[in-house]
Short mmCIF file of C-alpha atoms in Angstrom, two decimals:
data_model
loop_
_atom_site.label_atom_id
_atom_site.label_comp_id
_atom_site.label_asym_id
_atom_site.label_seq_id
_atom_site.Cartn_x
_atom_site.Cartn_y
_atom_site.Cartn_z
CA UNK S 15 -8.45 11.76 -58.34
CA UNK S 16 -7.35 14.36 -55.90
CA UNK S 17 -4.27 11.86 -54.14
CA UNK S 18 -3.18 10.85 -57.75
CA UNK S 19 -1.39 14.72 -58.29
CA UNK S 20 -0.30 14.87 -54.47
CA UNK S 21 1.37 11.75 -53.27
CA UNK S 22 4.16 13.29 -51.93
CA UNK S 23 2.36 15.79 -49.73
CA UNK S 24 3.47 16.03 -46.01
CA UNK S 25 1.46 18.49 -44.66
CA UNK S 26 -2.36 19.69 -45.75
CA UNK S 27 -3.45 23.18 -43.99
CA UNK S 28 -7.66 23.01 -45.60
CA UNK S 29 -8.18 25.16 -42.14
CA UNK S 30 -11.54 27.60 -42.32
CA UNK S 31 -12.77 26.62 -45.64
CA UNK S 32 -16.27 25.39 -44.84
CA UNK S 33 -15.81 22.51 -46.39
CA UNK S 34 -18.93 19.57 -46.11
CA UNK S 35 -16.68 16.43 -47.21
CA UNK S 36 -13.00 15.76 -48.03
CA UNK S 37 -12.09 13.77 -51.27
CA UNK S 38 -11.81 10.02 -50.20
CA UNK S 39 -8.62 10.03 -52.81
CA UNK S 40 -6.81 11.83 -50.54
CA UNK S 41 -5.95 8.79 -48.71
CA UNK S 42 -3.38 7.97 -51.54
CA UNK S 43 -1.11 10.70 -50.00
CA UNK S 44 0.35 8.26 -47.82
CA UNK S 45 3.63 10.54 -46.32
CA UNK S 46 0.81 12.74 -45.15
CA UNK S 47 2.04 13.09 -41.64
CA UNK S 48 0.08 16.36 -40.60
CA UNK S 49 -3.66 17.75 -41.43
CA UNK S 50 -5.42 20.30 -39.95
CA UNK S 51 -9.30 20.57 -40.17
CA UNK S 52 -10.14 23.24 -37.89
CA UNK S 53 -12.94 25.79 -38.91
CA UNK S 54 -15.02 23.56 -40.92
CA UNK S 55 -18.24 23.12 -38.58
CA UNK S 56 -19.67 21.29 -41.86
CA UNK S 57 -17.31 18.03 -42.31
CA UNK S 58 -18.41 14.66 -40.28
CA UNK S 59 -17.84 14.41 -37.12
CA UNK S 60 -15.92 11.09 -38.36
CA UNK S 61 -13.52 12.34 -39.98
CA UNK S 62 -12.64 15.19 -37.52
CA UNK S 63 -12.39 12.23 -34.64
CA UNK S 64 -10.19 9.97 -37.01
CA UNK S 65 -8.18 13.01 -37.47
CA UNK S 66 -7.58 13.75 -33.85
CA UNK S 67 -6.42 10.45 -33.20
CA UNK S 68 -3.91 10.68 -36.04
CA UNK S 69 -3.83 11.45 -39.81
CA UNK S 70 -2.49 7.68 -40.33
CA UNK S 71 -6.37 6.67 -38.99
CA UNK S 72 -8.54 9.58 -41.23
CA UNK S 73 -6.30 7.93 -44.05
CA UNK S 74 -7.40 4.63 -43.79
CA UNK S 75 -10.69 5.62 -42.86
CA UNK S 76 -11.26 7.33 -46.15
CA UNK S 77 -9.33 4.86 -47.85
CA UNK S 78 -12.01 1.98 -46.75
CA UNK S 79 -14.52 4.83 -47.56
CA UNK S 80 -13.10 5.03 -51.37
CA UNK S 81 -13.08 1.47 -51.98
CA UNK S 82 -16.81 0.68 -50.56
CA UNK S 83 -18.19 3.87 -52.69
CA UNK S 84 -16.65 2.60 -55.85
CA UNK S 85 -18.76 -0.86 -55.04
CA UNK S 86 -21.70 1.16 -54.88
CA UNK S 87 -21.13 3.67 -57.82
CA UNK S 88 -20.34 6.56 -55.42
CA UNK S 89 -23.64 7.28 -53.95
CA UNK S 90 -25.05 9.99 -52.32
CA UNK S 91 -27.63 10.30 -49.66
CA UNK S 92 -29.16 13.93 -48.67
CA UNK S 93 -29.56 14.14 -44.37
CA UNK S 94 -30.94 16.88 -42.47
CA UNK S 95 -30.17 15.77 -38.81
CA UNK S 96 -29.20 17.69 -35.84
CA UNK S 97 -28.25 16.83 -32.29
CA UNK S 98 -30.75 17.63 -29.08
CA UNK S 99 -28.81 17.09 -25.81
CA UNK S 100 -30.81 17.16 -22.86
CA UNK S 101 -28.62 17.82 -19.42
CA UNK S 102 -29.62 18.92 -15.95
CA UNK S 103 -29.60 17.58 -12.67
CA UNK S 104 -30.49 13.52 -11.60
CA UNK S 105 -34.95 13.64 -11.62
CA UNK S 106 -35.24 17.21 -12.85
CA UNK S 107 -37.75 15.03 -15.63
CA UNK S 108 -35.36 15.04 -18.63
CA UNK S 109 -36.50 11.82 -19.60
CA UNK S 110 -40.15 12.18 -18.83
CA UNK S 111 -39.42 15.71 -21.08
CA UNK S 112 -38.20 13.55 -24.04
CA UNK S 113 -41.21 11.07 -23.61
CA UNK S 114 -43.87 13.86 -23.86
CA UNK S 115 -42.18 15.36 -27.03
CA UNK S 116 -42.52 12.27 -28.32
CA UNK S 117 -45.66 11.26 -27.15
CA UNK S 118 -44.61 8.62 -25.36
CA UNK S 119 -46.58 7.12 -22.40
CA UNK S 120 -45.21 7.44 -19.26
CA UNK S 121 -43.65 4.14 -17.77
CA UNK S 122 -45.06 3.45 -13.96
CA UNK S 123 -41.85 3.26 -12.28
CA UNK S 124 -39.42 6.32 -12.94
CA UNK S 125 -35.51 5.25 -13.32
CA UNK S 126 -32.76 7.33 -13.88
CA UNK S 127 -30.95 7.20 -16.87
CA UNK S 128 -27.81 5.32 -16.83
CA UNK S 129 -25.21 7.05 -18.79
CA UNK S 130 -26.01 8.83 -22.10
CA UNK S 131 -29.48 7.40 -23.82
CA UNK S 132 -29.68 8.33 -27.47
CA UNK S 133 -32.96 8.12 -29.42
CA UNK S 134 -33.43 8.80 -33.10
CA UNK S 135 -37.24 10.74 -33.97
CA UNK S 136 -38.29 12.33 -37.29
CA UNK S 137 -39.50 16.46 -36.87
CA UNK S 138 -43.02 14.94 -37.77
CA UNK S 139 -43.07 13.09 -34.98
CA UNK S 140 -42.74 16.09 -32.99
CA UNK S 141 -44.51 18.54 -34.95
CA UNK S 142 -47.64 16.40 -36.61
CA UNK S 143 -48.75 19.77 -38.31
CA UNK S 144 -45.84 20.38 -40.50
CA UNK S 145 -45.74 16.76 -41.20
CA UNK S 146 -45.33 16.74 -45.05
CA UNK S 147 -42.49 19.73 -44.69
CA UNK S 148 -40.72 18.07 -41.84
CA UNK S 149 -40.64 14.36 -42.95
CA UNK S 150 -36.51 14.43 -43.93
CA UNK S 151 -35.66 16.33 -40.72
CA UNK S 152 -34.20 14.17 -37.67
CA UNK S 153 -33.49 14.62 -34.21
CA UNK S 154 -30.95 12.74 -32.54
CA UNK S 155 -31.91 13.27 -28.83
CA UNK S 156 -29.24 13.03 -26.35
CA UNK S 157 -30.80 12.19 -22.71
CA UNK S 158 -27.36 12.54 -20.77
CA UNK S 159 -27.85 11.20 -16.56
CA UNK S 160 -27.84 13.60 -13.90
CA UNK S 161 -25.73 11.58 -11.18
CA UNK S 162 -22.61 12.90 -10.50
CA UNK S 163 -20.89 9.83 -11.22
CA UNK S 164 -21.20 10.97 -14.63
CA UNK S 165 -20.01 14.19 -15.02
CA UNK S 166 -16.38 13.60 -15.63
CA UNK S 167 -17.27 12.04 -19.17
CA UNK S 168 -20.27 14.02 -20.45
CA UNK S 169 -17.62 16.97 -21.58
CA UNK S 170 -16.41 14.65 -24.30
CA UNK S 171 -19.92 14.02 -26.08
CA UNK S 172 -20.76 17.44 -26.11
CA UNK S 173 -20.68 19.49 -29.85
CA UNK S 174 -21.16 22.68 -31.38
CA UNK S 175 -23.49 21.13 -34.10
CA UNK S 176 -26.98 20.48 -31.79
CA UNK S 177 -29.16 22.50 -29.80
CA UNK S 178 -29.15 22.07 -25.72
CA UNK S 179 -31.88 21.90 -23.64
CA UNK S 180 -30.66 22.27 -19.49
CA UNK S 181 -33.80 21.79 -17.19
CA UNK S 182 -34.35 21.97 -14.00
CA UNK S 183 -37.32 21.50 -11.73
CA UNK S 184 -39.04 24.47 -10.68
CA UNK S 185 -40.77 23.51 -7.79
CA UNK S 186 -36.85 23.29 -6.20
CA UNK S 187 -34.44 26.46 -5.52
CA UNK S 188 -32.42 26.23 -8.83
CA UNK S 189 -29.26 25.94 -6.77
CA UNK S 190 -30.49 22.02 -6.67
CA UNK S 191 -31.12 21.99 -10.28
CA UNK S 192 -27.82 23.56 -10.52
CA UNK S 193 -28.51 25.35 -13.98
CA UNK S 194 -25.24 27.21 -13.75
CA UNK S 195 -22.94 24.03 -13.75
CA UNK S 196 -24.44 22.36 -16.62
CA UNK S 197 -24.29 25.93 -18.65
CA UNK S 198 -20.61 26.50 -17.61
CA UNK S 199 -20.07 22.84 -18.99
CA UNK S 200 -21.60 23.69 -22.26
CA UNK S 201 -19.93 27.33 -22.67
CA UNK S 202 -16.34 25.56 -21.45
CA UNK S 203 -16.43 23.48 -25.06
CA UNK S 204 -18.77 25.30 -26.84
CA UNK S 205 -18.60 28.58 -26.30
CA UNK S 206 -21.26 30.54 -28.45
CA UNK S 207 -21.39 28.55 -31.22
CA UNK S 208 -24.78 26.83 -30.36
CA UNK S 209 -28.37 27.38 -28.98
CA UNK S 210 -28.92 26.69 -25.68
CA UNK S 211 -33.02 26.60 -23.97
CA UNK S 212 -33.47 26.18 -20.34
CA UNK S 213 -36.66 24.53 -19.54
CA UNK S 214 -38.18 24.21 -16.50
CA UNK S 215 -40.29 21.59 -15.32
CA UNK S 216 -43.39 20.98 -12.77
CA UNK S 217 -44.87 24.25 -13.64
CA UNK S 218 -48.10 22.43 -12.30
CA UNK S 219 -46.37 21.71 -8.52
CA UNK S 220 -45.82 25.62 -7.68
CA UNK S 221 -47.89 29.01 -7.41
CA UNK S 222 -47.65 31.79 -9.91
CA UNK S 223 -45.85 33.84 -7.73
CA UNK S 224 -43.06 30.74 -7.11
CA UNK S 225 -42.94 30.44 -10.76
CA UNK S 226 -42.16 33.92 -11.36
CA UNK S 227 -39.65 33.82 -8.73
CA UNK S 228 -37.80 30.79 -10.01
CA UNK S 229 -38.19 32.09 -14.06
CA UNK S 230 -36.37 35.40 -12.77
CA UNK S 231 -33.52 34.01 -11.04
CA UNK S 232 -32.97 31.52 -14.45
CA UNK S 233 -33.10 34.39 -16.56
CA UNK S 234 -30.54 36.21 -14.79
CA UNK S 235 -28.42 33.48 -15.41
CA UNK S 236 -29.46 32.88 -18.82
CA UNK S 237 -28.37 37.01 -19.65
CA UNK S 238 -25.26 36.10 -17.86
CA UNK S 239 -24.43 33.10 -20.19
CA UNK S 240 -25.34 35.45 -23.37
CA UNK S 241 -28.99 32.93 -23.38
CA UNK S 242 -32.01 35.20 -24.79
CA UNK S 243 -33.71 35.43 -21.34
CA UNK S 244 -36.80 35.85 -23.04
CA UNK S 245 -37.36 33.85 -25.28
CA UNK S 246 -35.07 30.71 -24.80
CA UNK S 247 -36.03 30.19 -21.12
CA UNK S 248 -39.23 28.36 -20.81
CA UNK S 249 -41.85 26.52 -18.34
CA UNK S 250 -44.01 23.56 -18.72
CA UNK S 251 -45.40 21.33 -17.63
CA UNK S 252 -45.66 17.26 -19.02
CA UNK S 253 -48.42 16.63 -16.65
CA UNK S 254 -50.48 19.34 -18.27
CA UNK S 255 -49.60 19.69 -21.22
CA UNK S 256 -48.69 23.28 -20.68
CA UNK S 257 -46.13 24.84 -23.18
CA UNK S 258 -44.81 21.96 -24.48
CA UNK S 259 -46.20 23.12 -28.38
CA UNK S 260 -44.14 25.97 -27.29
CA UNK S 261 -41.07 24.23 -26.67
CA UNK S 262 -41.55 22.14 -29.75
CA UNK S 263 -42.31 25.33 -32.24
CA UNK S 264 -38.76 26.71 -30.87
CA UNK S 265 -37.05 23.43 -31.42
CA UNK S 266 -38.29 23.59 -34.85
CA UNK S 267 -37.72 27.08 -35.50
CA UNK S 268 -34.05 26.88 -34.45
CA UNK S 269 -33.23 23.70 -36.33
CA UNK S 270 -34.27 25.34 -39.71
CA UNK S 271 -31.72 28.16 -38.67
CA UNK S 272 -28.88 26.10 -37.86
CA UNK S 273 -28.85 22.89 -40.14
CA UNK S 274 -27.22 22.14 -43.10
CA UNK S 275 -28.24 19.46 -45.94
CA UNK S 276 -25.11 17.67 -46.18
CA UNK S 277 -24.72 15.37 -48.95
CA UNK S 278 -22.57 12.06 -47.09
CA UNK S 279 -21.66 9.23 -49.15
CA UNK S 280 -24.39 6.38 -48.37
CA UNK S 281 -21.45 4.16 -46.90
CA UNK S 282 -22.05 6.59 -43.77
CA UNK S 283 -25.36 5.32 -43.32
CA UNK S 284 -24.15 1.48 -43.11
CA UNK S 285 -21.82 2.42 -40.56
CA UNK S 286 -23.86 4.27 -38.11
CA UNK S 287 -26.81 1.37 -38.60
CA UNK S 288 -23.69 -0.93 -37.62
CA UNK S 289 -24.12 -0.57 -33.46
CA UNK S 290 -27.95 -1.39 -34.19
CA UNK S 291 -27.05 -4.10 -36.13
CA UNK S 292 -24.95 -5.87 -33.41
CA UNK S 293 -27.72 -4.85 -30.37
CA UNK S 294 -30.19 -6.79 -33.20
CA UNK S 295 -28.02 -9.52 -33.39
CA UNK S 296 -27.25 -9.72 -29.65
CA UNK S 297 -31.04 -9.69 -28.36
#
């Protein structure tokens, strides 16, 4: 094992190597006081957050990794998953957007979303005519609140691996929707290292030449934030149906561009099904 030749390292520089895992071994370098990660967009999230806290917790985190794998002969599981984050404004329709994509009926009384509300969906549940091709692909859909209250804390759940969606409400001057604020928040962390659509909503509540109006002044923005004003700004409508195949065929499209198939060790399953566990156990 990797930790068994180094157990007097002090310092590990694996910076910019692309790497997809680390070797759970390595938590037998115990005087390991410093380890930088950065530049490798592929590794968990995990162990990058264990890291940041301190290389005394990613050493015991792999450490309790290495022992569970060698319980359960060191298997693999192949994921293709990739984060959707929805932001915008409070009642722009985020949440009504996420429950047409997924087909969902609409509830009779609209409530805002409290916090951050995270839904797991399968591609073919979006995209019923690529079924068969799409069945191992996942979205893990991000509906993050609108009020204010909020905004302080969204900055620390937002990632370079996922795609953004910003919407706003058409039938309002986009100064209400305030577009630009929740693309400055994304390009603050982010920078360019993700897709971002802005999708506009209520296309069924305003005039052609309204719509026009309002699409032109988002895709100045969008050119301004280096967004391709073309083709990563659209308008729909959930009442009508209209564009939303659109917006789904994009989804799709840029998710087959941008995600990896990571091979994770199958004790990272049991621990993200843990939280559902305990809300199971709970209700």
């Amino acid at each position: 094992d990797f930790g068994d030749y180094f157990t007097n390292l002090e310092e590990l520089d694996i910076s910019n190597n692309d790497l997809q895992t680390l070797p759970l071994s390595l938590y037998k370098c115990s005087k390991l006081m410093n380890i930088n990660l950065q530049g490798n967009q592929n590794l968990p999230e995990l162990f990058i957050s264990y890291n940041q806290k301190g290389s005394n917790y990613l050493l015991e985190f792999l450490k309790d990794l290495y022992e569970d794998s060698n319980q359960i002969n060191n298997k693999y599981i192949s994921t293709k998953e990739i984060k959707l984050m929805i932001m915008g404004q409070e009642a722009v329709g985020k949440t009504t957007l996420i429950n047409t994509l997924l087909k969902k009926e609409k509830p009779l009384e609209t409530i805002s979303t409290d916090g951050i509300d995270i839904t797991t969906t399968n591609f073919s549940s979006i995209n019923q005519s690529q079924q068969q091709e799409n069945e191992n692909y996942q979205f893990i859909i991000w509906d993050f609140a609108g009020q204010e209250v909020y905004y302080s804390t969204h900055q620390f759940f937002i990632s370079k691996k996922g795609i953004y969606i910003v919407v706003w409400d058409v039938s309002k001057d986009q100064s209400i929707s305030r577009v630009e604020y929740w693309l400055q928040s994304i390009r603050s962390v982010v920078q360019n290292e993700c897709s971002i659509l802005i999708v506009g909503t209520h296309v069924d509540q305003v005039s052609e030449d309204q719509l026009n109006q309002s699409k032109n002044q988002i895709q100045q923005l969008a050119q301004k934030y280096e967004i391709d004003s073309e083709n990563n700004v659209i308008c729909m409508s959930c009442k009508t149906q209209l564009n939303i195949e659109t917006l789904k065929s994009k989804l799709i499209q840029i998710s087959k561009q941008t995600m990896k198939n990571i091979q994770i060790p199958s004790t990272y399953i049991a621990i993200k099904e843990c939280p559902k566990l305990l809300i199971n156990k709970n209700q």
